Amino acid sequence: MAPGQAGAWAALGPLLWGCALALQGGMLYPRESPSRERKELDGLWSFRADFSDNRRQGFERQWYRRPLRESGPTLDMPVPSSFNDMGQDAQLRDFIGWVWYEREVALPQRWSQDLDTRVVLRIGSAHYYAIVWVNGVHVAEHEGGHLPFEADISKLVKLTAQTAAGPASDFYTLPVGIRTVAVTESQFLINGKPFYFHGVNKHEDADIRGKGFDWSLLMKDFNLLRWLGANSFRTSHYPYAEEVMQLCDRYGIVVIDECPGVGIVLPESYGNVSLQHHLEVMEELVRRDKNHPAVVMWSVANEPASFLKPAGYYFKTVIAHTKTLDPSRPVTFVTNSNYAADLGVPYVDVICVNSYYSWYHDYGHLEVIQLQLATQFESWYRAYQKPVIQSEYGAETIAGFHQDPPLMFSEEYQRSLLERYHSVLDQKRKEYVVGELIWNFADFMTNQTPQRALGNKKGIFTRQRQPKSAAFLLRDRYWKLANETRYHHSVVKSQCLGNSLFPF
C-alpha cells in the first residue's frame, strides 16, 4: 500500500469502525392490529413562537410546566404544516428560532388501567431540533428533520377524570356558547344588539386537493378572514365540514348555514319526492349543527326558480318544517327572482338577494349599478317589510389583468364594481339592509364553458389564496365597519374556548 493510501485509510478508520455495528432492529411503523391501537395527533395544536431577543424565554420560564396559553398569546396551528406559511404575518413568515407546540390528549382509559399496556409517543417528523415533554416531564430529544423518533411514555399517562363510584363508562365534552338571535322589520339582532353581516361566500375548494377538508387550508382561510376583517360567511351551497363549524364557534365567525338546495329550477323539482328529501336533509343539517352558536340562520336553498307556481307551497312547507326543528333561529333562502314574482319569500324571516349588476347584464356599464341596486332594495323592502342581505355580488377578475379605464375581467373593473355597490349599501344599511357577502372569497374550479377562464374568477383571492386588488378594498371597508359598529367576531364566540385567533 502506498503511503498516501495508508494516510487516507487512517483518516477514515474511526468512521468505518463506528458504522460496523449492525442495527438490532428497525423502527416499526405504527399499524393497528388486534393487539395494537393507534391514536392520531394530527390536527390543531396550540402554538407560540419565542420572539424574545435570545429566543430562549420558553426554556428560561419553563413554558413546558404549565399550559402554553398561560405563557402568553397563542395561535392555533395545524399539524402537519409549515408554520411560516399559515398566516398573514411577515414576522412569523420569516421567523427562525424556537417555536412551541402543545396539545392536550385524552387517552382511552384502558391504556392507563392496564399495567401491561405500553404507550409509545411517535413523532413522524419535526424540523430541525425537537425537545418533547409529556406532563412537564422531558421524554425525548431529536436532531434532524424528516425522520421519526419515539419515546415510551407508559409511566406518564394518567386518567383525566373518574367517577366516585369507579371508572366512568363514557366521557364527552361539548363546547357551549350562549347567545340569542332575533329579527325585526329592519334589523338582525344578536344578543339584543343590531348585527351587520360583512363577510364572504366560500367554497370548500383549493388547488391540488380540489374539494375536501384540510386543516392547513382551513387555517389559512381563517387567517385570511381575520386579515380581511370579515365577521361572517354563508356555507354556499352545502354544509361544510364539522371542523369548520367548530372553528367558527371558537373564533366567533357568524354562519348562515345552507343546505345543498341548488338546482331547484324546473317544475318537476317541486314534486313530492323532492320535497320529502328536502325535509329529510334539513332534519340532518339541523341535527348536526343546532348546537353550534356560530350558526345564526338556516338557508334552505340557493337561487331556486321561486317564481314557479309550486314554489309557494314548497318553500312554505320546508321553512315551516325547519322552524319546527329549530324555533330559535330565523330561516331564509337565497333568491335571484324578481321581487314581484317570488312566491317563496313571503315565508322567510330575512330576504337574501343575489344580483350581479353590470356583469351578467348591462355588462361593462358600471354607471347603472347605483340606480339598479337602490331600486332593488327599495322594491323588496316596500313589498315585504323585512330586513335584506345582499347575499351575493361581484365580478370575474383574472389576477394580473389591468385596464384603465376599467374593462371586464380586469382588477380595476372588479374594484370599481364593488365601490359602486358599497356606496348604495352604505345608504341602505342605515335603514333595513343588514348585510353584504361578497361572491366570492376565492377563485374556484367549475365545469368548462366559454364564460369560464379556468374556473370561476370572482374571488377576491386567487385559488392559491393570494389577494387581488379588490381584497385590499374590502379589507379597508370591513375593518371600518367593524370599528364603527364595535361588534366584532366575539359576539358568538364559545366562552369555554377562550383561545381566539381574533384578539378583540
Coordinates of C-alpha atoms in Angstrom, one line a residue:
M1 CA 0.0 0.0 0.0
A2 CA 1.4 3.4 -0.9
P3 CA 2.0 5.9 1.8
G4 CA -0.7 8.2 0.5
Q5 CA -3.2 5.4 0.6
A6 CA -2.3 4.5 4.2
G7 CA -2.9 8.0 5.3
A8 CA -6.3 8.1 3.7
W9 CA -7.2 4.8 5.4
A10 CA -6.1 6.0 8.7
A11 CA -8.3 9.1 8.4
L12 CA -11.3 7.0 7.6
G13 CA -10.7 4.4 10.2
P14 CA -12.8 5.8 13.1
L15 CA -15.8 6.4 10.8
L16 CA -15.7 2.8 9.5
W17 CA -15.3 1.5 13.0
G18 CA -18.4 3.4 14.2
C19 CA -20.5 2.1 11.4
A20 CA -19.5 -1.5 11.7
L21 CA -22.1 -2.4 14.4
A22 CA -25.3 -3.9 13.0
L23 CA -28.7 -2.4 14.0
Q24 CA -30.6 -4.6 16.4
G25 CA -34.0 -3.9 14.8
G26 CA -35.8 -1.4 12.6
M27 CA -38.3 1.1 13.8
L28 CA -41.8 -0.2 13.1
Y29 CA -44.4 2.0 11.5
P30 CA -47.4 2.2 13.8
R31 CA -50.1 0.0 12.4
E32 CA -53.3 -1.1 14.1
S33 CA -53.8 -4.8 14.7
P34 CA -55.8 -6.9 17.2
S35 CA -53.1 -6.2 19.8
R36 CA -52.2 -2.6 18.8
E37 CA -54.1 0.6 18.8
R38 CA -53.2 3.9 17.2
K39 CA -54.3 7.5 18.1
E40 CA -53.6 10.2 15.5
L41 CA -52.5 13.5 17.0
D42 CA -52.7 15.4 13.7
G43 CA -55.0 18.5 13.8
L44 CA -54.9 21.8 15.6
W45 CA -52.2 22.4 18.2
S46 CA -51.6 25.5 20.4
F47 CA -48.6 27.3 19.0
R48 CA -46.3 30.1 20.1
A49 CA -43.1 31.4 18.6
D50 CA -40.4 32.6 21.0
F51 CA -39.9 36.2 19.8
S52 CA -37.6 37.1 22.8
D53 CA -34.2 38.6 22.0
N54 CA -32.3 35.4 22.8
R55 CA -35.1 33.1 21.6
R56 CA -34.8 31.1 24.9
Q57 CA -37.5 32.7 27.0
G58 CA -39.6 29.5 26.8
F59 CA -36.8 27.5 28.4
E60 CA -35.9 30.2 31.0
R61 CA -39.6 30.5 32.1
Q62 CA -40.3 26.7 31.7
W63 CA -43.3 27.0 29.4
Y64 CA -43.4 23.2 29.4
R65 CA -44.5 23.1 33.0
R66 CA -47.9 24.7 32.5
P67 CA -50.5 25.2 29.8
L68 CA -48.9 27.1 26.9
R69 CA -51.7 29.7 26.9
E70 CA -50.6 30.8 30.4
S71 CA -47.3 31.9 28.9
G72 CA -48.8 34.5 26.6
P73 CA -50.8 34.7 23.3
T74 CA -51.0 31.5 21.3
L75 CA -52.3 30.6 17.9
D76 CA -54.0 27.5 16.6
M77 CA -51.5 25.7 14.3
P78 CA -52.4 22.7 12.0
V79 CA -50.1 19.7 12.3
P80 CA -48.6 18.7 10.0
S81 CA -47.8 22.1 8.3
S82 CA -45.1 24.7 7.9
F83 CA -46.0 27.4 10.5
N84 CA -44.3 30.1 8.3
D85 CA -46.9 29.7 5.6
M86 CA -50.1 29.7 7.6
G87 CA -50.7 33.3 8.4
Q88 CA -50.6 36.9 7.0
D89 CA -47.8 38.0 9.4
A90 CA -44.4 38.7 7.8
Q91 CA -42.7 38.4 11.2
L92 CA -43.9 34.8 11.6
R93 CA -43.3 34.0 8.0
D94 CA -39.6 35.0 8.4
F95 CA -39.1 33.7 11.9
I96 CA -36.2 31.5 12.7
G97 CA -35.9 30.2 16.3
W98 CA -37.6 28.1 18.9
V99 CA -41.3 27.5 18.4
W100 CA -43.6 25.7 20.9
Y101 CA -46.4 23.3 20.2
E102 CA -48.8 21.9 22.7
R103 CA -51.8 19.6 22.7
E104 CA -53.9 18.1 25.4
V105 CA -54.7 14.5 24.6
A106 CA -57.4 12.3 26.1
L107 CA -56.3 8.7 26.1
P108 CA -58.6 5.7 26.3
Q109 CA -59.0 4.5 29.9
R110 CA -57.7 1.0 29.1
W111 CA -54.3 2.5 28.1
S112 CA -53.9 3.7 31.7
Q113 CA -55.6 1.0 33.6
D114 CA -53.9 -2.0 32.0
L115 CA -50.4 -2.1 33.5
D116 CA -49.2 -4.3 30.7
T117 CA -50.1 -1.8 28.0
R118 CA -47.1 0.0 26.5
V119 CA -47.8 3.6 25.3
V120 CA -45.3 5.0 22.8
L121 CA -45.3 8.6 21.5
R122 CA -44.1 8.7 18.0
I123 CA -43.1 11.9 16.2
G124 CA -43.2 11.4 12.5
S125 CA -41.0 14.4 11.7
A126 CA -40.1 17.7 13.5
H127 CA -37.7 20.0 11.8
Y128 CA -35.0 20.7 12.9
Y129 CA -34.2 20.2 16.6
A130 CA -37.0 18.9 18.8
I131 CA -37.5 18.5 22.5
V132 CA -40.6 16.7 23.8
W133 CA -42.2 16.9 27.3
V134 CA -45.2 14.9 28.5
N135 CA -47.0 16.3 31.6
G136 CA -43.9 18.6 32.1
V137 CA -41.5 15.6 32.0
H138 CA -38.7 15.5 29.4
V139 CA -39.1 12.4 27.3
A140 CA -37.1 12.9 24.1
E141 CA -34.8 15.0 22.0
H142 CA -34.0 14.6 18.4
E143 CA -31.8 16.5 15.9
G144 CA -32.6 16.4 12.2
G145 CA -35.9 16.8 10.4
H146 CA -37.8 14.4 8.2
L147 CA -37.2 11.2 10.2
P148 CA -39.3 9.7 13.0
F149 CA -38.3 9.3 16.7
E150 CA -40.3 7.9 19.6
A151 CA -40.4 7.7 23.4
D152 CA -42.1 5.2 25.8
I153 CA -44.4 7.3 28.0
S154 CA -46.3 4.4 29.7
K155 CA -45.4 5.6 33.2
L156 CA -46.5 9.2 32.5
V157 CA -50.0 8.7 31.2
K158 CA -52.9 9.0 33.6
L159 CA -56.7 9.3 33.7
T160 CA -58.0 12.8 33.3
A161 CA -61.2 12.1 35.3
Q162 CA -63.1 9.3 37.0
T163 CA -66.3 9.0 39.0
A164 CA -66.5 8.4 42.7
A165 CA -68.1 5.0 42.2
G166 CA -65.3 3.9 39.9
P167 CA -64.4 4.1 36.3
A168 CA -66.8 6.0 34.1
S169 CA -68.3 4.3 31.1
D170 CA -68.2 7.3 28.9
F171 CA -66.9 10.9 28.6
Y172 CA -68.0 13.6 26.2
T173 CA -67.2 17.3 26.1
L174 CA -69.4 19.8 24.2
P175 CA -68.3 23.4 23.9
V176 CA -71.2 25.7 24.6
G177 CA -71.8 29.3 23.6
I178 CA -74.9 31.2 24.9
R179 CA -76.4 33.9 22.6
T180 CA -79.8 35.0 21.3
V181 CA -80.9 35.7 17.7
A182 CA -83.9 37.8 16.7
V183 CA -85.2 39.6 13.6
T184 CA -87.3 42.8 13.4
E185 CA -88.7 44.6 10.4
S186 CA -85.4 46.2 9.8
Q187 CA -82.7 44.6 12.0
F188 CA -80.9 41.4 12.7
L189 CA -80.2 41.1 16.4
I190 CA -77.6 39.0 18.2
N191 CA -77.9 39.3 22.0
G192 CA -80.3 42.1 21.5
K193 CA -77.9 44.3 19.6
P194 CA -78.1 45.1 15.8
F195 CA -75.7 42.9 13.8
Y196 CA -74.4 43.8 10.3
F197 CA -73.0 40.9 8.2
H198 CA -69.9 41.9 6.5
G199 CA -68.4 38.7 5.1
V200 CA -68.0 36.3 2.3
N201 CA -69.4 33.4 0.4
K202 CA -67.0 30.4 0.2
H203 CA -66.4 27.1 -1.4
E204 CA -64.5 24.1 0.0
D205 CA -62.1 24.2 -2.9
A206 CA -58.4 24.7 -3.5
D207 CA -55.6 23.8 -5.8
I208 CA -54.3 20.2 -5.9
R209 CA -56.9 18.9 -3.3
G210 CA -60.0 20.2 -5.1
K211 CA -62.9 19.8 -2.7
G212 CA -62.3 18.3 0.7
F213 CA -61.4 19.2 4.2
D214 CA -57.8 20.1 5.0
W215 CA -56.6 21.6 8.3
S216 CA -53.8 23.7 6.8
L217 CA -56.1 25.1 4.1
L218 CA -58.8 25.8 6.8
M219 CA -56.3 27.8 9.0
K220 CA -55.0 29.7 6.0
D221 CA -58.6 30.7 5.1
F222 CA -59.4 31.7 8.7
N223 CA -56.3 33.8 8.9
L224 CA -57.3 35.5 5.7
L225 CA -60.8 36.1 7.1
R226 CA -59.1 37.7 10.1
W227 CA -56.9 39.8 7.8
L228 CA -60.0 40.8 5.8
G229 CA -62.0 41.8 8.9
A230 CA -64.9 39.6 7.9
N231 CA -67.3 38.6 10.6
S232 CA -69.5 36.1 8.7
F233 CA -69.9 33.7 5.8
R234 CA -72.5 31.6 4.1
T235 CA -71.8 27.9 3.5
S236 CA -72.6 28.2 -0.1
H237 CA -74.1 26.0 -1.3
Y238 CA -73.9 23.0 1.0
P239 CA -73.0 22.1 4.6
Y240 CA -69.3 22.4 5.3
A241 CA -67.1 20.0 7.3
E242 CA -67.9 19.9 11.0
E243 CA -64.4 21.0 11.8
V244 CA -65.2 24.3 10.0
M245 CA -68.3 24.9 12.2
Q246 CA -66.2 24.1 15.4
L247 CA -63.7 26.7 14.4
C248 CA -66.4 29.3 13.7
D249 CA -67.6 28.7 17.3
R250 CA -64.1 29.1 18.6
Y251 CA -63.4 32.3 16.7
G252 CA -66.9 33.9 16.7
I253 CA -67.4 33.8 13.0
V254 CA -71.2 34.1 12.2
V255 CA -72.5 31.5 9.8
I256 CA -75.5 31.3 7.5
D257 CA -75.8 27.5 7.3
E258 CA -77.0 26.4 3.9
C259 CA -78.3 23.0 2.8
P260 CA -77.5 21.7 -0.7
G261 CA -80.7 23.0 -2.1
V262 CA -79.3 24.0 -5.5
G263 CA -80.7 23.5 -9.0
I264 CA -84.4 23.7 -8.0
V265 CA -85.3 25.4 -11.3
L266 CA -87.7 23.1 -13.1
P267 CA -91.4 22.4 -12.3
E268 CA -90.6 18.8 -11.5
S269 CA -88.1 20.0 -9.0
Y270 CA -91.0 20.8 -6.8
G271 CA -92.6 17.4 -6.7
N272 CA -93.4 15.3 -3.6
V273 CA -90.2 13.2 -3.9
S274 CA -88.0 16.3 -3.9
L275 CA -90.0 17.9 -1.1
Q276 CA -89.7 14.8 1.1
H277 CA -86.0 14.6 0.5
H278 CA -85.6 18.3 1.2
L279 CA -87.3 17.9 4.5
E280 CA -85.1 15.0 5.4
V281 CA -81.9 16.9 4.5
M282 CA -83.0 19.8 6.7
E283 CA -83.5 17.4 9.6
E284 CA -80.0 16.1 9.1
L285 CA -78.5 19.6 8.9
V286 CA -80.3 20.9 12.0
R287 CA -79.5 17.8 13.9
R288 CA -75.8 18.1 13.1
D289 CA -75.3 21.9 13.6
K290 CA -78.0 23.1 16.0
N291 CA -75.5 23.1 18.9
H292 CA -73.1 25.5 17.1
P293 CA -73.6 29.0 18.5
A294 CA -72.0 30.5 15.4
V295 CA -74.9 29.3 13.3
V296 CA -77.4 32.2 13.4
M297 CA -79.6 31.4 10.4
W298 CA -80.6 28.4 8.2
S299 CA -80.7 28.8 4.4
V300 CA -82.9 26.1 2.7
A301 CA -81.9 26.9 -0.9
N302 CA -79.9 28.9 -3.3
E303 CA -81.4 30.6 -6.4
P304 CA -84.4 28.4 -6.9
A305 CA -87.0 29.2 -9.6
S306 CA -89.2 30.6 -6.8
F307 CA -91.4 32.3 -9.3
L308 CA -92.9 29.0 -10.4
K309 CA -96.4 28.2 -9.2
P310 CA -95.5 25.2 -6.9
A311 CA -92.7 27.2 -5.2
G312 CA -95.0 28.9 -2.7
Y313 CA -96.3 25.7 -1.1
Y314 CA -92.9 24.1 -1.4
F315 CA -91.0 26.7 0.5
K316 CA -93.8 27.4 2.9
T317 CA -93.6 23.7 3.8
V318 CA -89.7 23.5 4.0
I319 CA -89.4 26.7 6.1
A320 CA -92.2 25.7 8.5
H321 CA -90.6 22.3 8.9
T322 CA -87.2 23.9 9.7
K323 CA -88.8 26.3 12.2
T324 CA -90.4 23.3 13.9
L325 CA -87.0 21.6 14.1
D326 CA -85.4 24.8 15.5
P327 CA -87.6 27.6 16.7
S328 CA -84.6 29.6 17.9
R329 CA -83.2 30.6 14.5
P330 CA -84.5 32.6 11.6
V331 CA -84.8 30.8 8.2
T332 CA -84.2 32.1 4.7
F333 CA -83.4 31.0 1.2
V334 CA -81.3 33.0 -1.3
T335 CA -83.2 34.4 -4.2
N336 CA -82.4 35.9 -7.6
S337 CA -86.0 36.2 -8.7
N338 CA -88.0 39.4 -9.2
Y339 CA -89.5 40.8 -6.0
A340 CA -93.0 40.9 -7.6
A341 CA -92.9 37.3 -8.8
D342 CA -91.2 35.5 -5.9
L343 CA -93.6 33.1 -4.3
G344 CA -91.3 31.8 -1.6
V345 CA -90.0 35.0 0.0
P346 CA -93.3 35.7 2.0
Y347 CA -92.2 32.8 4.3
V348 CA -88.6 33.8 5.0
D349 CA -87.5 35.9 8.0
V350 CA -84.7 37.7 6.2
I351 CA -84.6 38.4 2.4
C352 CA -81.3 37.3 0.9
V353 CA -80.8 38.6 -2.7
N354 CA -78.2 37.8 -5.3
S355 CA -77.6 40.4 -8.0
Y356 CA -74.8 40.9 -10.5
Y357 CA -75.5 44.4 -12.0
S358 CA -73.0 45.3 -14.7
W359 CA -71.9 41.7 -15.0
Y360 CA -74.5 39.3 -16.2
H361 CA -76.5 42.1 -17.8
D362 CA -75.6 45.7 -18.7
Y363 CA -72.1 44.3 -18.7
G364 CA -69.4 46.9 -18.9
H365 CA -71.8 49.7 -17.7
L366 CA -70.7 50.4 -14.2
E367 CA -72.7 53.6 -14.2
V368 CA -76.0 51.8 -13.8
I369 CA -75.2 50.0 -10.6
Q370 CA -76.3 52.5 -8.1
L371 CA -79.7 53.1 -9.6
Q372 CA -80.4 49.4 -10.1
L373 CA -79.2 48.4 -6.7
A374 CA -81.1 51.1 -4.8
T375 CA -84.3 50.2 -6.8
Q376 CA -83.8 46.5 -5.9
F377 CA -83.5 47.2 -2.2
E378 CA -86.4 49.6 -2.1
S379 CA -88.7 47.2 -4.0
W380 CA -88.0 44.3 -1.8
Y381 CA -88.5 46.2 1.4
R382 CA -91.6 48.0 0.3
A383 CA -93.2 44.7 -0.7
Y384 CA -92.3 42.7 2.4
Q385 CA -91.1 44.9 5.3
K386 CA -88.3 42.5 6.2
P387 CA -84.5 43.1 6.6
V388 CA -82.4 42.5 3.5
I389 CA -79.0 40.9 2.9
Q390 CA -77.0 41.4 -0.3
S391 CA -76.1 37.7 -0.3
E392 CA -74.0 37.7 -3.5
Y393 CA -72.4 40.3 -5.7
G394 CA -69.2 40.6 -7.6
A395 CA -67.3 40.3 -10.9
E396 CA -64.9 37.9 -12.6
T397 CA -61.3 39.1 -12.4
I398 CA -58.2 37.4 -13.7
A399 CA -55.3 38.3 -11.3
G400 CA -52.7 40.5 -13.0
F401 CA -55.1 41.8 -15.7
H402 CA -55.1 45.6 -15.6
Q403 CA -57.0 48.2 -17.7
D404 CA -57.8 51.8 -17.1
P405 CA -60.5 52.9 -17.7
P406 CA -61.7 49.6 -16.3
L407 CA -62.7 46.7 -18.6
M408 CA -64.4 43.5 -17.6
F409 CA -62.1 40.8 -16.2
S410 CA -59.5 43.4 -15.1
E411 CA -58.7 44.0 -11.4
E412 CA -59.8 47.6 -11.9
Y413 CA -63.3 46.5 -13.0
Q414 CA -63.8 44.3 -10.0
R415 CA -62.7 47.1 -7.7
S416 CA -64.9 49.7 -9.4
L417 CA -67.9 47.5 -9.3
L418 CA -67.5 46.8 -5.6
E419 CA -67.1 50.5 -4.9
R420 CA -70.4 51.3 -6.6
Y421 CA -72.2 48.6 -4.6
H422 CA -70.7 49.9 -1.4
S423 CA -72.0 53.4 -2.0
V424 CA -75.6 52.1 -2.0
L425 CA -75.0 49.6 0.8
D426 CA -73.8 52.5 3.0
Q427 CA -77.1 54.3 2.4
K428 CA -79.4 51.4 2.9
R429 CA -77.6 49.8 5.9
K430 CA -78.8 52.8 7.9
E431 CA -82.4 51.7 7.1
Y432 CA -83.1 48.0 6.6
V433 CA -80.1 46.3 4.8
V434 CA -78.4 44.1 7.4
G435 CA -75.5 42.5 5.5
E436 CA -73.3 42.1 2.5
L437 CA -71.5 38.9 1.4
I438 CA -69.1 39.1 -1.5
W439 CA -69.1 36.5 -4.1
N440 CA -66.5 35.0 -3.7
F441 CA -63.8 34.6 -1.1
A442 CA -61.5 32.8 -3.5
D443 CA -61.5 31.6 -7.1
F444 CA -62.8 28.1 -7.5
M445 CA -62.9 25.4 -10.2
T446 CA -66.1 24.9 -12.3
N447 CA -67.0 22.9 -15.4
Q448 CA -65.7 24.2 -18.7
T449 CA -67.8 26.8 -20.5
P450 CA -66.9 29.7 -22.8
Q451 CA -67.7 32.1 -19.9
R452 CA -65.2 30.5 -17.5
A453 CA -61.4 31.0 -17.7
L454 CA -60.1 28.1 -15.7
G455 CA -63.0 28.2 -13.3
N456 CA -64.9 31.0 -11.6
K457 CA -62.7 34.0 -11.1
K458 CA -65.0 36.1 -8.9
G459 CA -62.7 35.6 -5.9
I460 CA -61.1 38.5 -4.1
F461 CA -58.3 35.9 -3.6
T462 CA -56.9 33.6 -6.2
R463 CA -57.4 29.9 -5.8
Q464 CA -53.9 29.9 -4.3
R465 CA -55.1 32.4 -1.7
Q466 CA -53.2 35.4 -3.0
P467 CA -55.0 38.8 -2.9
K468 CA -56.3 40.7 -5.8
S469 CA -56.7 44.5 -5.7
A470 CA -60.4 44.1 -4.5
A471 CA -59.2 42.3 -1.4
F472 CA -57.5 45.4 -0.1
L473 CA -60.6 47.5 -0.9
L474 CA -62.7 45.1 1.0
R475 CA -60.3 44.8 3.9
D476 CA -60.4 48.6 4.4
R477 CA -64.2 48.6 4.3
Y478 CA -64.7 45.6 6.6
W479 CA -62.4 46.9 9.3
K480 CA -64.1 50.3 9.2
L481 CA -67.4 48.6 9.5
A482 CA -66.1 46.5 12.5
N483 CA -64.7 49.6 14.2
E484 CA -67.9 51.6 13.5
T485 CA -70.2 49.1 15.0
R486 CA -67.7 47.9 17.6
Y487 CA -69.4 44.5 17.1
H488 CA -66.7 42.1 16.4
H489 CA -66.2 38.3 16.0
S490 CA -66.5 37.7 19.7
V491 CA -70.3 38.2 19.7
V492 CA -71.0 34.5 19.4
K493 CA -67.6 33.0 20.5
S494 CA -67.9 30.0 22.6
Q495 CA -67.0 31.1 26.1
C496 CA -65.4 27.8 27.0
L497 CA -62.9 28.1 24.1
G498 CA -61.1 31.2 25.0
N499 CA -58.1 30.9 22.7
S500 CA -59.4 33.2 20.0
L501 CA -57.5 34.0 16.9
F502 CA -59.2 37.4 16.9
P503 CA -57.7 39.4 19.8
F504 CA -60.5 41.9 20.4

